[in-house]
Backbone as JSON Lines, residues from 0, in Angstrom:
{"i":0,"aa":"X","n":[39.26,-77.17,-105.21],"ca":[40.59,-77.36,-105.74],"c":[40.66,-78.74,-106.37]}
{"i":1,"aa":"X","n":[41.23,-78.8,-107.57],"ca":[41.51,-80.42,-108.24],"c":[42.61,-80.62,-108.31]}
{"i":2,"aa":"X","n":[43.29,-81.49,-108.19],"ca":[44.27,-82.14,-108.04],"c":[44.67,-83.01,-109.29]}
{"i":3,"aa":"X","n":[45.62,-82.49,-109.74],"ca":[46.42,-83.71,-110.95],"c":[46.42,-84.87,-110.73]}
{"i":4,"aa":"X","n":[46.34,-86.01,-111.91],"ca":[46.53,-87.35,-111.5],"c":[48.0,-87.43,-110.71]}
{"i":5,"aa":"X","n":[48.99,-87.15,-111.07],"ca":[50.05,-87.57,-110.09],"c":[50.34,-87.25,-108.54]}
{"i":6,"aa":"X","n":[49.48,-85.85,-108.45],"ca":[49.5,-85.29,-107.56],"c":[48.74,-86.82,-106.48]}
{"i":7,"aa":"X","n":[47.77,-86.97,-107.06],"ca":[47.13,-88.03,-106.67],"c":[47.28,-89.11,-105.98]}
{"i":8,"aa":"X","n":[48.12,-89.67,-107.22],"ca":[48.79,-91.1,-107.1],"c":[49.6,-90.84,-106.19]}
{"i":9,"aa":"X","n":[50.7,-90.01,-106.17],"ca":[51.7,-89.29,-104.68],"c":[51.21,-89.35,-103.85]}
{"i":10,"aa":"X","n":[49.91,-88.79,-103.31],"ca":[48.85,-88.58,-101.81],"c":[48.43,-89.97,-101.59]}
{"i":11,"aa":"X","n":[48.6,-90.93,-102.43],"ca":[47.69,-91.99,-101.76],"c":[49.15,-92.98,-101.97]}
{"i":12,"aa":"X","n":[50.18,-92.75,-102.31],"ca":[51.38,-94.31,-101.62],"c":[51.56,-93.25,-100.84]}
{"i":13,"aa":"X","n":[51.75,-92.16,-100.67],"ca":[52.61,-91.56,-99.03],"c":[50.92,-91.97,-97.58]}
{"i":14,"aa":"X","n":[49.63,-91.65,-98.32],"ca":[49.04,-92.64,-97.28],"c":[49.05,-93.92,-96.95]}
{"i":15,"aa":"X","n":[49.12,-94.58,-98.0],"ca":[49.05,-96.27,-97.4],"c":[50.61,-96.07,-96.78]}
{"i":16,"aa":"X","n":[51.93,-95.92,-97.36],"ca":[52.96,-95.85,-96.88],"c":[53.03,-95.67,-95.18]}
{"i":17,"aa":"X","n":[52.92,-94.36,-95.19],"ca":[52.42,-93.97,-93.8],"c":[52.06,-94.81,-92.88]}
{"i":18,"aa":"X","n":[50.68,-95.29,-93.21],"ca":[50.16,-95.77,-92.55],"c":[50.27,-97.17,-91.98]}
{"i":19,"aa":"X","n":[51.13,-97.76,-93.1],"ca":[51.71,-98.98,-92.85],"c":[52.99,-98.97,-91.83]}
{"i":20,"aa":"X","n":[53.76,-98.15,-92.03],"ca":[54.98,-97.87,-91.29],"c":[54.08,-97.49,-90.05]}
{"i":21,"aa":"X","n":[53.42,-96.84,-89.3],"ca":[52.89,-96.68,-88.44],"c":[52.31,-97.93,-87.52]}
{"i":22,"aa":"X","n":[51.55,-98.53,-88.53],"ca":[51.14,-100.0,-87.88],"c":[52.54,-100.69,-87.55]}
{"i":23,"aa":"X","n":[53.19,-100.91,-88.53],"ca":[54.3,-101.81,-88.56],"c":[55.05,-101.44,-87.26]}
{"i":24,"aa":"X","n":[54.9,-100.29,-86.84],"ca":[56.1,-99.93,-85.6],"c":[55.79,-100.36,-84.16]}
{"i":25,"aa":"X","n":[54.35,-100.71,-84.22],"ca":[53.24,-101.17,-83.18],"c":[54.01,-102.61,-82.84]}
{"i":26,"aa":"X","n":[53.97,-103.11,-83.93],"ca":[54.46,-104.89,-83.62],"c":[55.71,-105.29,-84.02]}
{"i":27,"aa":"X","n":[56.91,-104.65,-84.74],"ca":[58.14,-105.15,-84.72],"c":[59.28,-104.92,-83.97]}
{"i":28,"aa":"X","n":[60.07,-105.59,-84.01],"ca":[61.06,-105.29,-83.36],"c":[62.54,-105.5,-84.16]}
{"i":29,"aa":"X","n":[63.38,-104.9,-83.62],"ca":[64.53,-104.07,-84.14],"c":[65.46,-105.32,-83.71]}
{"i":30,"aa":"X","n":[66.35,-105.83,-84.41],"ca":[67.74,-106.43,-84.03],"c":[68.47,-105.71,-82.82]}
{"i":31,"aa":"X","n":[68.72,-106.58,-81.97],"ca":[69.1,-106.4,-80.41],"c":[70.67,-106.61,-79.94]}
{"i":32,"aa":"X","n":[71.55,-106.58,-79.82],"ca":[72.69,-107.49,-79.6],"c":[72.72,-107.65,-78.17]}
{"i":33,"aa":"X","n":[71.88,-107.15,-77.57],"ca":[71.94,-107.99,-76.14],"c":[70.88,-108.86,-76.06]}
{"i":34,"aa":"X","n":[69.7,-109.04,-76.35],"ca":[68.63,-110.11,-76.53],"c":[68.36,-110.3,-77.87]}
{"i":35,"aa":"X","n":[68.86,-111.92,-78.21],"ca":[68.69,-112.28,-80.12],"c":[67.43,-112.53,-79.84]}
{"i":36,"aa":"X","n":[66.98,-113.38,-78.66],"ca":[64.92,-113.35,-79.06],"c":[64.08,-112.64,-78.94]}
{"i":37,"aa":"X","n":[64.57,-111.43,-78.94],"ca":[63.68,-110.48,-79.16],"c":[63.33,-109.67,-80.34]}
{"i":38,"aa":"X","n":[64.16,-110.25,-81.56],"ca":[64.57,-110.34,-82.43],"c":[65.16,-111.11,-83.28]}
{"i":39,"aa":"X","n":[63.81,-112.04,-83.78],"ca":[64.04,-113.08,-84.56],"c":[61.99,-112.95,-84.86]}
{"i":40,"aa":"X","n":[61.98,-113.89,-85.96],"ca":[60.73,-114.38,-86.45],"c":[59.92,-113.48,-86.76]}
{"i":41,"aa":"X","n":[58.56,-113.75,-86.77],"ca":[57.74,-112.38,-87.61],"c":[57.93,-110.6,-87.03]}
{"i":42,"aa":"X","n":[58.32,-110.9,-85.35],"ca":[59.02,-109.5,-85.2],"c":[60.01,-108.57,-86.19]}
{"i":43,"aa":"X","n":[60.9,-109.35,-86.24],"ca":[62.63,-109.21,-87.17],"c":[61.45,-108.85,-88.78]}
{"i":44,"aa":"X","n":[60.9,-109.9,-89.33],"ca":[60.36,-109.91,-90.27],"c":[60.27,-108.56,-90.35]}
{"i":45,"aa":"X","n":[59.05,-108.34,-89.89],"ca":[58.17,-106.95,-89.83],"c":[58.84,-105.58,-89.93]}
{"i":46,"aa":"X","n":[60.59,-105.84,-89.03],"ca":[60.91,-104.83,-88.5],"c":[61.51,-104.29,-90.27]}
{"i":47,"aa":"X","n":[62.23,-105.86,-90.91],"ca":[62.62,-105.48,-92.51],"c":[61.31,-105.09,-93.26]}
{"i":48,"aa":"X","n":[60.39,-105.36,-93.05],"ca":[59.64,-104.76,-93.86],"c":[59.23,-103.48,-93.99]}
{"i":49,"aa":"X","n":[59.6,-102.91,-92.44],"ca":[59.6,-101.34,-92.33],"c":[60.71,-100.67,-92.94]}
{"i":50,"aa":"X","n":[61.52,-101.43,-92.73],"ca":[63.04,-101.34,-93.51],"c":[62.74,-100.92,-94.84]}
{"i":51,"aa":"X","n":[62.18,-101.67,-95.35],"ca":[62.03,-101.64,-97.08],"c":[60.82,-100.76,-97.35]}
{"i":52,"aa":"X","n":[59.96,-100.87,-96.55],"ca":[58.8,-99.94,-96.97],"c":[59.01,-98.2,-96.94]}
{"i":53,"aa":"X","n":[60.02,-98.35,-95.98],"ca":[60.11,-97.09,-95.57],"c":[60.96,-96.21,-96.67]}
{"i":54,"aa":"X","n":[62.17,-97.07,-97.38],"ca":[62.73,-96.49,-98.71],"c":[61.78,-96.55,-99.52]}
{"i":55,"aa":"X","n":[61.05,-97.35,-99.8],"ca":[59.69,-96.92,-100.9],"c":[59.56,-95.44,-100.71]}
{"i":56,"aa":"X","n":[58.59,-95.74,-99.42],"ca":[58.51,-94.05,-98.95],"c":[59.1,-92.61,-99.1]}
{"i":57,"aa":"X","n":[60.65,-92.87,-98.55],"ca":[61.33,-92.24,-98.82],"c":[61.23,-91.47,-100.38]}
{"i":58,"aa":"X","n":[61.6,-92.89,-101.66],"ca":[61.31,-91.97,-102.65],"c":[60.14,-91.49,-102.86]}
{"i":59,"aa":"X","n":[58.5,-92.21,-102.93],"ca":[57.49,-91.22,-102.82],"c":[57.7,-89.56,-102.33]}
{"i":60,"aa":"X","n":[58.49,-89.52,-101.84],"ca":[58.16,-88.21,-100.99],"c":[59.26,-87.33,-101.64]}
{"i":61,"aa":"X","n":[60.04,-87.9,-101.93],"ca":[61.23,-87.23,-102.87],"c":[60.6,-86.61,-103.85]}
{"i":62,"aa":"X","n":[60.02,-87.51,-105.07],"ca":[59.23,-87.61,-106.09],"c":[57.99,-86.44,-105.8]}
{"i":63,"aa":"X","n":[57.74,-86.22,-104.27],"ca":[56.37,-85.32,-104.16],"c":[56.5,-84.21,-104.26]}
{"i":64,"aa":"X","n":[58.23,-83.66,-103.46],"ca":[59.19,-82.48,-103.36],"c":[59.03,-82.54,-104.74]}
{"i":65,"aa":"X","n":[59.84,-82.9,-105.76],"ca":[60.07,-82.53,-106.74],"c":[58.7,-82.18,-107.62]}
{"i":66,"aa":"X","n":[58.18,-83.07,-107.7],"ca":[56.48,-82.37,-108.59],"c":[55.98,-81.28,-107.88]}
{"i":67,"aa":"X","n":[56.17,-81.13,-106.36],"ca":[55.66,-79.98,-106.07],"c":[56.66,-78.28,-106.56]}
{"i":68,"aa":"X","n":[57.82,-78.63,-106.29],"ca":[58.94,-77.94,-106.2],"c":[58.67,-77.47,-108.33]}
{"i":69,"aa":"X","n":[58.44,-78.08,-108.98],"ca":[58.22,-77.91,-110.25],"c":[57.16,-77.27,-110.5]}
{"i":70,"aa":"X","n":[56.24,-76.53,-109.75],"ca":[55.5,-76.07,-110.26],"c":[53.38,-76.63,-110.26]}
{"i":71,"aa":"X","n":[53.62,-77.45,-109.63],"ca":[52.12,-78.17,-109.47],"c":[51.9,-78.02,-108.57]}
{"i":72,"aa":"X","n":[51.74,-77.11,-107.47],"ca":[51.11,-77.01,-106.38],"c":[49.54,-75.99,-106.71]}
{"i":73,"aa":"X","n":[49.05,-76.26,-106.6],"ca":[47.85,-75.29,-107.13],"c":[47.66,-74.57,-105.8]}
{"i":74,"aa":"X","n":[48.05,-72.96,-106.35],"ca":[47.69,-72.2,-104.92],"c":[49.26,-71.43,-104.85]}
{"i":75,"aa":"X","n":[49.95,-71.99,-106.0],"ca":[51.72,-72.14,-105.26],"c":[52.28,-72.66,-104.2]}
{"i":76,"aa":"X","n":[53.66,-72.49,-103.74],"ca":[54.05,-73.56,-102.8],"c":[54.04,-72.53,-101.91]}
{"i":77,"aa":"X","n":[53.61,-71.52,-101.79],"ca":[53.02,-70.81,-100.47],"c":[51.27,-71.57,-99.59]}
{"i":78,"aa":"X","n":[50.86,-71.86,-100.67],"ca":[49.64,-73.01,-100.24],"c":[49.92,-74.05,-99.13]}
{"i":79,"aa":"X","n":[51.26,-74.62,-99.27],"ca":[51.75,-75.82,-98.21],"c":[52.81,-74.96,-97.01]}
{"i":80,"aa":"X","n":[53.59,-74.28,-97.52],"ca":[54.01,-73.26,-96.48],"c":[53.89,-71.66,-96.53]}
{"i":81,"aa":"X","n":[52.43,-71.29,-96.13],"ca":[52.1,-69.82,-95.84],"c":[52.92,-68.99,-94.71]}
{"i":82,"aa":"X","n":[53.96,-69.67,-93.87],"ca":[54.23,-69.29,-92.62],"c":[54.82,-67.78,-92.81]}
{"i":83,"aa":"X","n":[54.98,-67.58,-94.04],"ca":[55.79,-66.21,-94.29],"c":[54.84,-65.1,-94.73]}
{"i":84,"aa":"X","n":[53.33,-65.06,-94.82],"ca":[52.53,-64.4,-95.77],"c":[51.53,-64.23,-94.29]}
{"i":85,"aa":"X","n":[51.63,-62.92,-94.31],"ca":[50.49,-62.47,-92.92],"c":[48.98,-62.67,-93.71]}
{"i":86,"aa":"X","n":[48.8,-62.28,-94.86],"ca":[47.5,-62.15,-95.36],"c":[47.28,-63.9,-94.99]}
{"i":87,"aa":"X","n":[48.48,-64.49,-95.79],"ca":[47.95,-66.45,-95.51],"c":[47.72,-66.7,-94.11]}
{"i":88,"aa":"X","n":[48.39,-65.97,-93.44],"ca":[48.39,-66.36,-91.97],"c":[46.99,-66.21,-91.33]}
{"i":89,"aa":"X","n":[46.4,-64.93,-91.78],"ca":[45.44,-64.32,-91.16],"c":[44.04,-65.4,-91.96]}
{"i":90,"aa":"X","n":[44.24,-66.08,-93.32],"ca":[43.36,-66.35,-94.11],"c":[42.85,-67.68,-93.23]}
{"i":91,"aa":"X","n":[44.21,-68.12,-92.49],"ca":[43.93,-69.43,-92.0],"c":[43.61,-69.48,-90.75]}
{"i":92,"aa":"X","n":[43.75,-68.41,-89.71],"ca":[42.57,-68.14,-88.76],"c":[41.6,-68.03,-88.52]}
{"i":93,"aa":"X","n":[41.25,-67.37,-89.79],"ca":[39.39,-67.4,-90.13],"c":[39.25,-68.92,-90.39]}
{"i":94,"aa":"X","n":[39.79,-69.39,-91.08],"ca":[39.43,-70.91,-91.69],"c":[39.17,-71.34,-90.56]}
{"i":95,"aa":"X","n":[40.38,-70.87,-89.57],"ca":[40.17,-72.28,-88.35],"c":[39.25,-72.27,-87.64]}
{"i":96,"aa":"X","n":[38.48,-70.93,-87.46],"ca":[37.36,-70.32,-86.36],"c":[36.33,-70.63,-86.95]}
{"i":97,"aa":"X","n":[36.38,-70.95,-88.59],"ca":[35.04,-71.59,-89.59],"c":[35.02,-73.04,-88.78]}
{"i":98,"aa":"X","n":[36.37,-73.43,-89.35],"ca":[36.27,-75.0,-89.05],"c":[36.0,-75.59,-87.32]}
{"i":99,"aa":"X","n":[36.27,-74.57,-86.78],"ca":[36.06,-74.96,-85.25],"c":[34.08,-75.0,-84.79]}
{"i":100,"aa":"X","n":[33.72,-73.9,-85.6],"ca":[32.44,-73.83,-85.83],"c":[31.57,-74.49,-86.31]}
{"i":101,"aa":"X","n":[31.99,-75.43,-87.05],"ca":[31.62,-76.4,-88.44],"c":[30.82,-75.88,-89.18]}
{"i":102,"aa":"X","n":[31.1,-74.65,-89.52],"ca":[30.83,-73.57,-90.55],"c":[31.67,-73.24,-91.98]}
{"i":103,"aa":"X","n":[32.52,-74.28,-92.33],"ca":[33.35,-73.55,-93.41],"c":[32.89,-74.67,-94.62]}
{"i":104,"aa":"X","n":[32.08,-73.82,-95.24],"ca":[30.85,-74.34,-96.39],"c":[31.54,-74.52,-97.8]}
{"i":105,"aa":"X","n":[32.74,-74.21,-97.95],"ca":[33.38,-74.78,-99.53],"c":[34.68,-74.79,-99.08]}
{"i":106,"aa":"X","n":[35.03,-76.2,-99.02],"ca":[36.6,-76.23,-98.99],"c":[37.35,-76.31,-99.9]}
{"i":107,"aa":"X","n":[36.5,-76.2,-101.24],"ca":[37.07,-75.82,-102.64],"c":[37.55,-74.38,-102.56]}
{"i":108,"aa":"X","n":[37.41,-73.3,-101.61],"ca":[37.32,-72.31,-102.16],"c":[38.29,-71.71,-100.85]}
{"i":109,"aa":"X","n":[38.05,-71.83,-99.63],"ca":[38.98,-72.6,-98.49],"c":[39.25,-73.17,-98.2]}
{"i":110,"aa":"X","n":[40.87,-72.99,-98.71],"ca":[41.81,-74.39,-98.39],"c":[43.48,-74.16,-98.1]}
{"i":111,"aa":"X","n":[43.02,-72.58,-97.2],"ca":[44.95,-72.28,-96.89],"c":[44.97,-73.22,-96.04]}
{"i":112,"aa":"X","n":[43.91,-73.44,-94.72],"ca":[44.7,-74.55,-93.39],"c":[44.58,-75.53,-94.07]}
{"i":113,"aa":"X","n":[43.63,-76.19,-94.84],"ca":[44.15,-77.29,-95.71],"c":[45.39,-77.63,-96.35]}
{"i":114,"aa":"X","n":[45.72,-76.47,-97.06],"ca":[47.17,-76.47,-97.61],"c":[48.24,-77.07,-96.75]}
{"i":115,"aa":"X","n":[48.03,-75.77,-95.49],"ca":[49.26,-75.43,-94.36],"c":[49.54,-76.76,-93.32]}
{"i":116,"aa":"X","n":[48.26,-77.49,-93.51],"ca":[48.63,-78.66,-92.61],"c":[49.08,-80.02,-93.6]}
{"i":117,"aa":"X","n":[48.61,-79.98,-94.44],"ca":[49.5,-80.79,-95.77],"c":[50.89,-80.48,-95.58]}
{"i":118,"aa":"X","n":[51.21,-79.67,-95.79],"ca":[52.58,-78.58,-95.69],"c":[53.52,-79.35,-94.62]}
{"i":119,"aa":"X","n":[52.47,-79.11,-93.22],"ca":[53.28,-79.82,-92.14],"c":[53.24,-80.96,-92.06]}
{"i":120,"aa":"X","n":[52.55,-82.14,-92.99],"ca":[52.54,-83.53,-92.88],"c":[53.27,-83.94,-93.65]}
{"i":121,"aa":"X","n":[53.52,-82.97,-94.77],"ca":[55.18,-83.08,-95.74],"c":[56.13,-83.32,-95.22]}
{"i":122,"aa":"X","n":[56.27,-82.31,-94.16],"ca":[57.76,-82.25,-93.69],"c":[57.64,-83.11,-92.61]}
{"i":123,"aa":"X","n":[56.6,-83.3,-91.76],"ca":[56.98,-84.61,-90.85],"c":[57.25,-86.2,-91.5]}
{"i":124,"aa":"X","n":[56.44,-86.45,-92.7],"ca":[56.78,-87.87,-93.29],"c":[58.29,-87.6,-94.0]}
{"i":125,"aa":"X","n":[58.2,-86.64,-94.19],"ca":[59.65,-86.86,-95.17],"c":[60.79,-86.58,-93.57]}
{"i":126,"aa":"X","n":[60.76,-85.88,-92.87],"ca":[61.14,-86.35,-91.83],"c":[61.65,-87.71,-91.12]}
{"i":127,"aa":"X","n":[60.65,-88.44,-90.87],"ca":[60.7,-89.88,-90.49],"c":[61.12,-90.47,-91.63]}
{"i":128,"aa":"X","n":[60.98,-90.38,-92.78],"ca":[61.54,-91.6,-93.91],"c":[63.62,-91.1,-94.2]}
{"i":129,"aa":"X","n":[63.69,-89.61,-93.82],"ca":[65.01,-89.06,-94.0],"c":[65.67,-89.92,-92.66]}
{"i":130,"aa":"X","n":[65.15,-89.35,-91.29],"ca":[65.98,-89.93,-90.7],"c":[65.89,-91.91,-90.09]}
{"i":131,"aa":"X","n":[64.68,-92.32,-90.78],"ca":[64.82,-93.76,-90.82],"c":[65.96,-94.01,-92.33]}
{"i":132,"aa":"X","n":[65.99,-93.57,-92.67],"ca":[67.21,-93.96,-93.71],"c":[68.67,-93.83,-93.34]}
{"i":133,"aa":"X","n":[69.12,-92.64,-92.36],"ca":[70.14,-92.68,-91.56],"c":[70.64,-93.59,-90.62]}
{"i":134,"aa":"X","n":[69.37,-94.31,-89.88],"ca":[69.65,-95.0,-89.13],"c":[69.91,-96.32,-89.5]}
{"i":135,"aa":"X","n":[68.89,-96.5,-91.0],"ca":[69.69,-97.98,-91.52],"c":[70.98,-98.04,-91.85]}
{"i":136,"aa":"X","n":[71.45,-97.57,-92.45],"ca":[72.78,-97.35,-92.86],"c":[74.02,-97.22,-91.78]}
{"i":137,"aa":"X","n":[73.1,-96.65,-90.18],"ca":[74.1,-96.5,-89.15],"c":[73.38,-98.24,-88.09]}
{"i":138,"aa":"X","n":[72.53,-99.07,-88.62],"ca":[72.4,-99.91,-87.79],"c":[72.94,-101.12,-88.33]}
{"i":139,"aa":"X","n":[74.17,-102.33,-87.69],"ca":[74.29,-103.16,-88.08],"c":[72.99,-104.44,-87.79]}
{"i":140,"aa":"X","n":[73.6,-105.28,-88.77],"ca":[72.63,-106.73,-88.14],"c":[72.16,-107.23,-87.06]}
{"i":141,"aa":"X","n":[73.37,-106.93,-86.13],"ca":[73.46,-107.32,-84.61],"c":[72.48,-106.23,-83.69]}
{"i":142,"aa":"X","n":[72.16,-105.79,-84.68],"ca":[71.62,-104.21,-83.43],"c":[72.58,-103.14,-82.88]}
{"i":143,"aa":"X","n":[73.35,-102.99,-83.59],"ca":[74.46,-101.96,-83.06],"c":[74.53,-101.03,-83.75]}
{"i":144,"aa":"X","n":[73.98,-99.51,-83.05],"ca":[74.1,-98.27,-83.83],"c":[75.08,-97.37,-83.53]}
{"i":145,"aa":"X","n":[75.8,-97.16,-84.65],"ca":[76.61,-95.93,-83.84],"c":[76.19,-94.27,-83.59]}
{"i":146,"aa":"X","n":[77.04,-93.62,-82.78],"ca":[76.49,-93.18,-82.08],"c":[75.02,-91.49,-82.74]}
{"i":147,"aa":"X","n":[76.11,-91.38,-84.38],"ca":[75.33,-90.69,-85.5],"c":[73.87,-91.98,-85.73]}
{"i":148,"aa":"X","n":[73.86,-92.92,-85.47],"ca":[72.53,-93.64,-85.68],"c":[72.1,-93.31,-84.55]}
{"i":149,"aa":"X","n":[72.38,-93.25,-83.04],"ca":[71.69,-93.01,-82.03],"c":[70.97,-91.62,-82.0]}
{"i":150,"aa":"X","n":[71.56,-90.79,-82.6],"ca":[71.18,-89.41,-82.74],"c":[69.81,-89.19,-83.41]}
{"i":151,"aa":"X","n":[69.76,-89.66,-84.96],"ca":[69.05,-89.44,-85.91],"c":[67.54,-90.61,-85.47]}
{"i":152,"aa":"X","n":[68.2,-91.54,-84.9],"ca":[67.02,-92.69,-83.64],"c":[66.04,-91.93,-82.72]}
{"i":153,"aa":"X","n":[66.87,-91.13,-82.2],"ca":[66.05,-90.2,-81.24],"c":[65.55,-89.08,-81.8]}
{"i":154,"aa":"X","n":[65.59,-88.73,-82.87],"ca":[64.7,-87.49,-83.67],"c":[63.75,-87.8,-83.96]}
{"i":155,"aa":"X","n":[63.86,-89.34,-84.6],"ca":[62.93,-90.41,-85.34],"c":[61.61,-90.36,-84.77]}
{"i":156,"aa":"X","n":[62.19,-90.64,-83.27],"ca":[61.16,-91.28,-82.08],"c":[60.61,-90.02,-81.83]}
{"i":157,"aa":"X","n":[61.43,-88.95,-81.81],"ca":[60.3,-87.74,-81.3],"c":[59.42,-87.78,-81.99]}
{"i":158,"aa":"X","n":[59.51,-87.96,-83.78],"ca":[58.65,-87.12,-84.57],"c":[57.84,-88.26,-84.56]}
{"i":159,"aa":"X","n":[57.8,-89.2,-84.22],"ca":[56.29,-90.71,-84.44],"c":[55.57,-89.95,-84.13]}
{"i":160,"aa":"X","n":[55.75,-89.82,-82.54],"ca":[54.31,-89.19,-81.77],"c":[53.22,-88.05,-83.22]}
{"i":161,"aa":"X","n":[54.17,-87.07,-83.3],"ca":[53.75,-86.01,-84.6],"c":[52.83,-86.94,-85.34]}
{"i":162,"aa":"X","n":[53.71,-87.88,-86.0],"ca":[53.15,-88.78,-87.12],"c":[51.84,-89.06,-87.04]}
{"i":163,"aa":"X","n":[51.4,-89.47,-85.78],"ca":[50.64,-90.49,-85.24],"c":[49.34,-89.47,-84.87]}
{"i":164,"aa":"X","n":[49.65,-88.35,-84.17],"ca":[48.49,-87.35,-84.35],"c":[48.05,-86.51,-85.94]}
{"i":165,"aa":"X","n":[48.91,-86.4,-87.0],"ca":[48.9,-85.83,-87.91],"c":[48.0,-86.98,-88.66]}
{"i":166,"aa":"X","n":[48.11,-88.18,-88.88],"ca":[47.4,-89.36,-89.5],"c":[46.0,-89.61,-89.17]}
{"i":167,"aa":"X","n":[45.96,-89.44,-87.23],"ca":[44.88,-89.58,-86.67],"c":[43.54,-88.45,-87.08]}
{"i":168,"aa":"X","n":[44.37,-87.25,-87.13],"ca":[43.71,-85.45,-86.83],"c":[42.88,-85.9,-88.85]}
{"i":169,"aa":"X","n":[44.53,-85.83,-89.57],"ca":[43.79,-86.16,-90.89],"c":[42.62,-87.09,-91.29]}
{"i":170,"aa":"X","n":[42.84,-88.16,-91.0],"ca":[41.33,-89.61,-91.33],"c":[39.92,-88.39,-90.15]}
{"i":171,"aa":"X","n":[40.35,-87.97,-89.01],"ca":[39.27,-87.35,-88.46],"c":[38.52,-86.28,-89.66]}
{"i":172,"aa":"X","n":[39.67,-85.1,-89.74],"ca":[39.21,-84.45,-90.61],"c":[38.07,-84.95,-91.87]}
{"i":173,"aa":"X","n":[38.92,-85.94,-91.97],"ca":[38.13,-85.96,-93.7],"c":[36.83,-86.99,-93.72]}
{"i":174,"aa":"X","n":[36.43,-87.74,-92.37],"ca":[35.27,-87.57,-91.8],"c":[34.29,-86.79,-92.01]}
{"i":175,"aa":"X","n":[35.05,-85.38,-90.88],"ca":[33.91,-84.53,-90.51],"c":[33.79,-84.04,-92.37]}
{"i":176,"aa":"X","n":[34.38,-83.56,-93.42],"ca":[34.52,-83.34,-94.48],"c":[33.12,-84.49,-95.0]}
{"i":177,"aa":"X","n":[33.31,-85.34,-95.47],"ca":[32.28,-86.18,-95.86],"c":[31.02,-85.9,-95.36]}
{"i":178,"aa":"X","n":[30.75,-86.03,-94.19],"ca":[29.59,-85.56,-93.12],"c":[28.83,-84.59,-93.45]}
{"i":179,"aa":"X","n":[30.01,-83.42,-93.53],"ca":[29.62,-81.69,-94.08],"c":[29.05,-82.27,-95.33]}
{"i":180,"aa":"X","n":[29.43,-83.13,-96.63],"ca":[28.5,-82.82,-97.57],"c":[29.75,-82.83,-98.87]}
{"i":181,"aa":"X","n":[31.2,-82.7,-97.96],"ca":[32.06,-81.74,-99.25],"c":[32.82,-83.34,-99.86]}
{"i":182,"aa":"X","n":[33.17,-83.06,-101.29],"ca":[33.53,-83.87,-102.2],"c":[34.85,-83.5,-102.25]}
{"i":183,"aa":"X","n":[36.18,-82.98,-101.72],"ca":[37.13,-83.1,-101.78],"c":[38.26,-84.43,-101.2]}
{"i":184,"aa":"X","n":[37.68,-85.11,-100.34],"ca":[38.26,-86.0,-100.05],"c":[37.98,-87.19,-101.16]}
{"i":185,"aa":"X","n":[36.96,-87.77,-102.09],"ca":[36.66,-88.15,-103.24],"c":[37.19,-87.9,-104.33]}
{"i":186,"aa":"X","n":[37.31,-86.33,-104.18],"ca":[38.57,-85.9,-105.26],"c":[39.78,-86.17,-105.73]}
{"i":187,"aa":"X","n":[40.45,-86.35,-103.94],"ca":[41.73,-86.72,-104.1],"c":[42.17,-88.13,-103.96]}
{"i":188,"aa":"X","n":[41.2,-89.09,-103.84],"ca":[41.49,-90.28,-104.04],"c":[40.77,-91.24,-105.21]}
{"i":189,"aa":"X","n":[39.96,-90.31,-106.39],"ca":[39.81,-90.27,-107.58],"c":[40.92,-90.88,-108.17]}
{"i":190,"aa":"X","n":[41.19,-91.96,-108.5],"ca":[42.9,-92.15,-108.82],"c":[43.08,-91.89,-110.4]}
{"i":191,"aa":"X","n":[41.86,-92.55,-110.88],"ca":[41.34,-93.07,-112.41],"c":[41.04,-92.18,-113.42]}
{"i":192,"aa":"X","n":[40.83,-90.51,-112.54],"ca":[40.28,-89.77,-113.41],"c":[41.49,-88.49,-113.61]}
C-alpha cells in the first residue's frame, strides 16, 4: 500500500505529537490551587507546553478526519473501520493468526489489521486531543475545574493508559516489520517522495 504525501506528513506530526504529549505528561504538572509549588517552574512550563502542543494536535487530526473523510483512504474508510464488514472481520483474523505466527509475508497486500488498528489509534488520539481541549477551556489558572472539566479529565485519564499501549504495541510492531524484511514502515515515513 502507498501512501500520499499528505497522508504522510499527517502520520508523522500526529507521531511526534503523540509522542511528545505522552512524554510531556510523565514530568509536568498541572496548576493546583491548593499547592502553588507544585506548580510553578519547568513543571507549569511543560504542563503549557502540553497545553499548546496538544491544540497543534488537535488540528493535525482534524485535518486527518477530513483528508481521510474526502476520499484518500486507500482501501476506503472501511480499511480504518471494518467493524461492520464480516468478510473484513474475518480478513483480519487470518491476518492476526499470520501475524501471531510471524508468517504474514506482504503487508502490502495484508493490511485490514493494519488498517483496523490505525482506525483505533485515530479515534483514541483524536480522543485525548478532543477531550484535552475541553478541559482547557474548563481549567482556570489557579487549577480550578469545573465540574464539566472534571468529567471530560477523567475520560482523558482513562484513555492515556490506551494511548500509551497503542504507541508502545505500534513502535513494537514496526520493529518486528523491519526485521521481517517489509518496507512499509519506510514508506510511510518517506516524507520527500
Amino acid at each position: 500500500m502507498r501512501y500520499d504525501r499528505p497522508t504522510r506528513w499527517l502520520h508523522a506530526g500526529i507521531a511526534i505529537g503523540v509522542t511528545a504529549q505522552l512524554g510531556l505528561s510523565l514530568v509536568m504538572n498541572a496548576p493546583d490551587d491548593k499547592d502553588e509549588i507544585l506548580a510553578s517552574g519547568l513543571p507549569l512550563l511543560l504542563f503549557q507546553a502540553h497545553e499548546l502542543i496538544g491544540f497543534v494536535l488537535l488540528a493535525l487530526l482534524l485535518l486527518h478526519w477530513l483528508w481521510s473523510l474526502s476520499g484518500h483512504v486507500q482501501g476506503g474508510f472501511g480499511h480504518l473501520f471494518p467493524w461492520l464488514s464480516k468478510e473484513r472481520i474475518n480478513t483480519i483474523r487470518w491476518e492476526l493468526t499470520e501475524t501471531l505466527k510471524l508468517k504474514l509475508s506482504d503487508p502490502e497486500k495484508n493490511n485490514a489489521l493494519a488498517g483496523a488498528v490505525h482506525g483505533l489509534g485515530l479515534l483514541a488520539a483524536t480522543s485525548m486531543a478532543a477531550t484535552g481541549a475541553v478541559i482547557f477551556f474548563n481549567l482556570s489558572n489557579a487549577g480550578h475545574m469545573t465540574r464539566l472539566g472534571e468529567a471530560f479529565h477523567n475520560i482523558h485519564g482513562f484513555i492515556a493508559p490506551l494511548m500509551w499501549a497503542y504507541l508502545i504495541g505500534h513502535f513494537a510492531i514496526s520493529v518486528i516489520h523491519k526485521r521481517l524484511g517489509h518496507t512499509n514502515v519506510k514508506d510511510m515515513f518517506s516524507l520527500l517522495k
